Short mmCIF file of C-alpha atoms in Angstrom, two decimals:
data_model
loop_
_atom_site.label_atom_id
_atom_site.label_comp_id
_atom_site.label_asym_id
_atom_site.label_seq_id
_atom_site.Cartn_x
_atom_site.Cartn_y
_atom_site.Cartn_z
CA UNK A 3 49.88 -14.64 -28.05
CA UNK A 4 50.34 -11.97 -30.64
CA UNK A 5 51.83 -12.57 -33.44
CA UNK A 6 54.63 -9.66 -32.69
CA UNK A 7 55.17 -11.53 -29.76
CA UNK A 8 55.63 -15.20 -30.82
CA UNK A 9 59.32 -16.22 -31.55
CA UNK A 10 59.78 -17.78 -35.05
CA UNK A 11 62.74 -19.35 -36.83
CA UNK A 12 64.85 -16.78 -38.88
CA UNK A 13 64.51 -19.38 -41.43
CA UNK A 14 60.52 -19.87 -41.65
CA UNK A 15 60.15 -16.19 -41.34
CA UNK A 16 62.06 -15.77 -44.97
CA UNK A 17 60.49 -18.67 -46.30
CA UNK A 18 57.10 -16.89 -45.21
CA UNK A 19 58.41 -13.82 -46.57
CA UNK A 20 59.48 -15.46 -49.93
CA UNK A 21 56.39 -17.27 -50.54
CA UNK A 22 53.93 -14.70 -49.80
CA UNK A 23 56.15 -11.80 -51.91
CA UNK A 24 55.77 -14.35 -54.78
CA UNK A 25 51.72 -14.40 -54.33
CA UNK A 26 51.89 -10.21 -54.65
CA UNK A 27 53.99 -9.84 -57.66
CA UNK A 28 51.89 -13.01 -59.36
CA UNK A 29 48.66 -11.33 -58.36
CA UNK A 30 50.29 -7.70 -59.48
CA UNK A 31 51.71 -8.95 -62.48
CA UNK A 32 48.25 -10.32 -63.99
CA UNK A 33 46.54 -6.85 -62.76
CA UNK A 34 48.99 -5.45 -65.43
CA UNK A 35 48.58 -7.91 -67.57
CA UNK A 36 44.83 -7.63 -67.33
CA UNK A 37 44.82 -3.68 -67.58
CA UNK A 38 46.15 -0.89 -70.15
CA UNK A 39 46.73 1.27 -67.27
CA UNK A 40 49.66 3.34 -65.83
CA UNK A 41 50.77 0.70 -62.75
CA UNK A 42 50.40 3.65 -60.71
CA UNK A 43 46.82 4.12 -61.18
CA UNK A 44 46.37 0.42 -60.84
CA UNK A 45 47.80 0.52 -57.80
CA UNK A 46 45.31 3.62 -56.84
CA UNK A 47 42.21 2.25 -57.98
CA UNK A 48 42.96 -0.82 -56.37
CA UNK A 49 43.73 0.53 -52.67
CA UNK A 50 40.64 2.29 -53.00
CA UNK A 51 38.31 -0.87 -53.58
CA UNK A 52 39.80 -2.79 -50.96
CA UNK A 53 39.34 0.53 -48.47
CA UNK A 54 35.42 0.63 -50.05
CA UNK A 55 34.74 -2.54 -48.96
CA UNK A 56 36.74 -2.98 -45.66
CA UNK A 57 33.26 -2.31 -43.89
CA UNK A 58 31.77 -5.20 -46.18
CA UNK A 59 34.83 -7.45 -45.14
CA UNK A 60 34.48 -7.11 -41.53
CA UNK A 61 30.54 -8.32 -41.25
CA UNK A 62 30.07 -11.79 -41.82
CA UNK A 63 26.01 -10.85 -43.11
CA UNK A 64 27.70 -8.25 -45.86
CA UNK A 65 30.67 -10.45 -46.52
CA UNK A 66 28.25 -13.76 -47.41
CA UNK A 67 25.78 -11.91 -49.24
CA UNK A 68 28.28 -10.41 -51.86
CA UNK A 69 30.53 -13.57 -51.85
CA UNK A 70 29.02 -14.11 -55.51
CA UNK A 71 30.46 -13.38 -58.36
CA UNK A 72 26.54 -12.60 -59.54
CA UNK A 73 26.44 -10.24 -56.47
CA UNK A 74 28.47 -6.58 -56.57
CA UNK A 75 28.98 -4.50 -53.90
CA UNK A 76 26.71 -1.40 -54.68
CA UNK A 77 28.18 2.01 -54.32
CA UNK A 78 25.43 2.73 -51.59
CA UNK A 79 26.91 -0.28 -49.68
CA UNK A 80 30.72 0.92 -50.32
CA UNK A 81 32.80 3.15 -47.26
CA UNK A 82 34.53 6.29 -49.00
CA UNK A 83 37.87 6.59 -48.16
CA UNK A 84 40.11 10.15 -48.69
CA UNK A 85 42.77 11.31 -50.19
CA UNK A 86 44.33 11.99 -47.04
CA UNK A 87 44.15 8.15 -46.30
CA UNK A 88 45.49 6.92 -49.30
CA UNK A 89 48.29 9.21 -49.15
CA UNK A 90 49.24 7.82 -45.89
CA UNK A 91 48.65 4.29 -46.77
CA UNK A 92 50.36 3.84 -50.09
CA UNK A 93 52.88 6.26 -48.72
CA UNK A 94 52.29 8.45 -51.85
CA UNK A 95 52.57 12.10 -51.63
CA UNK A 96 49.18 13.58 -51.07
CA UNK A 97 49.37 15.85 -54.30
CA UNK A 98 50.27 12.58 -56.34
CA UNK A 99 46.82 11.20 -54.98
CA UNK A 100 44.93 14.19 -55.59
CA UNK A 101 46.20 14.65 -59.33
CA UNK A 102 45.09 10.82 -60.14
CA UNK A 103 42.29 10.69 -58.33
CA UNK A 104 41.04 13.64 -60.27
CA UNK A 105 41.97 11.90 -63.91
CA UNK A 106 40.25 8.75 -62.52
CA UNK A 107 37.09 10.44 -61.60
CA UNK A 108 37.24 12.05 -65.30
CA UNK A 109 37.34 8.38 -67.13
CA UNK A 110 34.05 7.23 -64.60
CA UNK A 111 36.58 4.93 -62.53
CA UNK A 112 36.08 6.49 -59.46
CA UNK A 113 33.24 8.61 -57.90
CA UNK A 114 33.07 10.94 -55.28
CA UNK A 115 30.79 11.44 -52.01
CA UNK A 116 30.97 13.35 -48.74
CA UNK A 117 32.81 10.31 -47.14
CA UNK A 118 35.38 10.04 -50.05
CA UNK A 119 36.42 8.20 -53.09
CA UNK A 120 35.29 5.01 -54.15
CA UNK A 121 35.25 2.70 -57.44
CA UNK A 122 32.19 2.80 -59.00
CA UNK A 123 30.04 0.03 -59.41
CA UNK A 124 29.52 1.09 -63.33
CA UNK A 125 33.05 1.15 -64.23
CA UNK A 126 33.75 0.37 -67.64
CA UNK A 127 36.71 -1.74 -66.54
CA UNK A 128 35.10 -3.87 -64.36
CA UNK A 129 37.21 -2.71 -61.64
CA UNK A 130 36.11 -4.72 -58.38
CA UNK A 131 34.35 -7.28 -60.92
CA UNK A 132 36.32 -8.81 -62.69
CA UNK A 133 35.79 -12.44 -62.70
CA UNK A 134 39.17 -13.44 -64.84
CA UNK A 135 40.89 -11.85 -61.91
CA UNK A 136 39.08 -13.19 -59.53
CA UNK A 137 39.82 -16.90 -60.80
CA UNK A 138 43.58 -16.32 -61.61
CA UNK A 139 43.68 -14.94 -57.67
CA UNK A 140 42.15 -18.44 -56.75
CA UNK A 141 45.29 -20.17 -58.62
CA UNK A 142 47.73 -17.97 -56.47
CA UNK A 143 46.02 -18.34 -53.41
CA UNK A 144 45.97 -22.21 -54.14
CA UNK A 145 49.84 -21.86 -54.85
CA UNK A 146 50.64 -19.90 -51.70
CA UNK A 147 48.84 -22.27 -49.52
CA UNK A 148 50.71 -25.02 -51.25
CA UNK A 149 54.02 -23.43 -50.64
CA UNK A 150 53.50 -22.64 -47.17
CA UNK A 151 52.14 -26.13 -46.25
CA UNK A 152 55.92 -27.34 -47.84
CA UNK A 153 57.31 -24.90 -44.94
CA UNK A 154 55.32 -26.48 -42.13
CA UNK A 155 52.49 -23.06 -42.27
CA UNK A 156 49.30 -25.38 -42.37
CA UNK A 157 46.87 -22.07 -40.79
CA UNK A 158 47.72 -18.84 -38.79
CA UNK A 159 48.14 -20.93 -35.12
CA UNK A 160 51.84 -22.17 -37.02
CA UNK A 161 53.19 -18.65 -36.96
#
């Protein structure tokens, strides 16, 4: 059954809702935290390493061979993703995304190639490897499946 389709309590839906809202502004908050950066660029960079490696993601071969902290997805390996695309999924006018973009690619954050942006793999900031990150995110995933095992959510069959 799809999860559209499946009826859920009012009540587990906004503890759901709660819970996992908590585990964005945590993981947001140390990304701001982390980073000397305007929170809109943050949010920029950001959708476009999780667009570069959506590919990587979705094959179980790519996904275990750059599980490693040791082990960085090379640019060669990344998916480009446009303007057009991040304008429509951060809802952002596409000017907004072109002007940043731009000023990213001018500090050596992002790159560009024929398929679109992506975060380089030289970035001076780590972007995409940054292994404080990447251990805080462990303590808010571990917190969110804590929380959601108090509500009864023990894996995706309870919703």
């Amino acid at each position: 059954m799809a999860l559209e389709e499946k009826s859920l309590p009012d009540d587990l839906v906004r503890a759901v809702a709660r819970h996992t809202l908590a585990y964005v502004l945590c993981s947001i908050s140390e990304l701001f935290r982390h980073y000397d950066f305007d929170p809109l660029d943050l949010l920029i960079v950001h959708a476009i390493l999780n667009a570069n490696v959506l590919n990587v993601m979705k094959d179980d071969a790519l996904d275990k061979r750059f599980a490693s902290v040791h082990a960085t997805e090379p640019d060669a390996v990344k998916q480009g993703v446009s303007r057009a695309t991040l304008s429509r999924f951060l809802n952002l006018p596409i000017e907004t995304i072109r002007r940043r973009a731009n000023q990213l690619k001018k500090r050596g954050i992002l790159a560009e190639r024929d398929d679109g942006l992506l975060v380089s793999e030289t970035n001076q900031f780590k972007f995409g490897n940054n292994h404080h990150l990447q251990r805080m995110n462990i303590i808010f995933v571990r917190k969110l499946l804590r929380d959601l095992a108090r509500t009864g959510i023990h894996g995706p069959d309870d919703l």
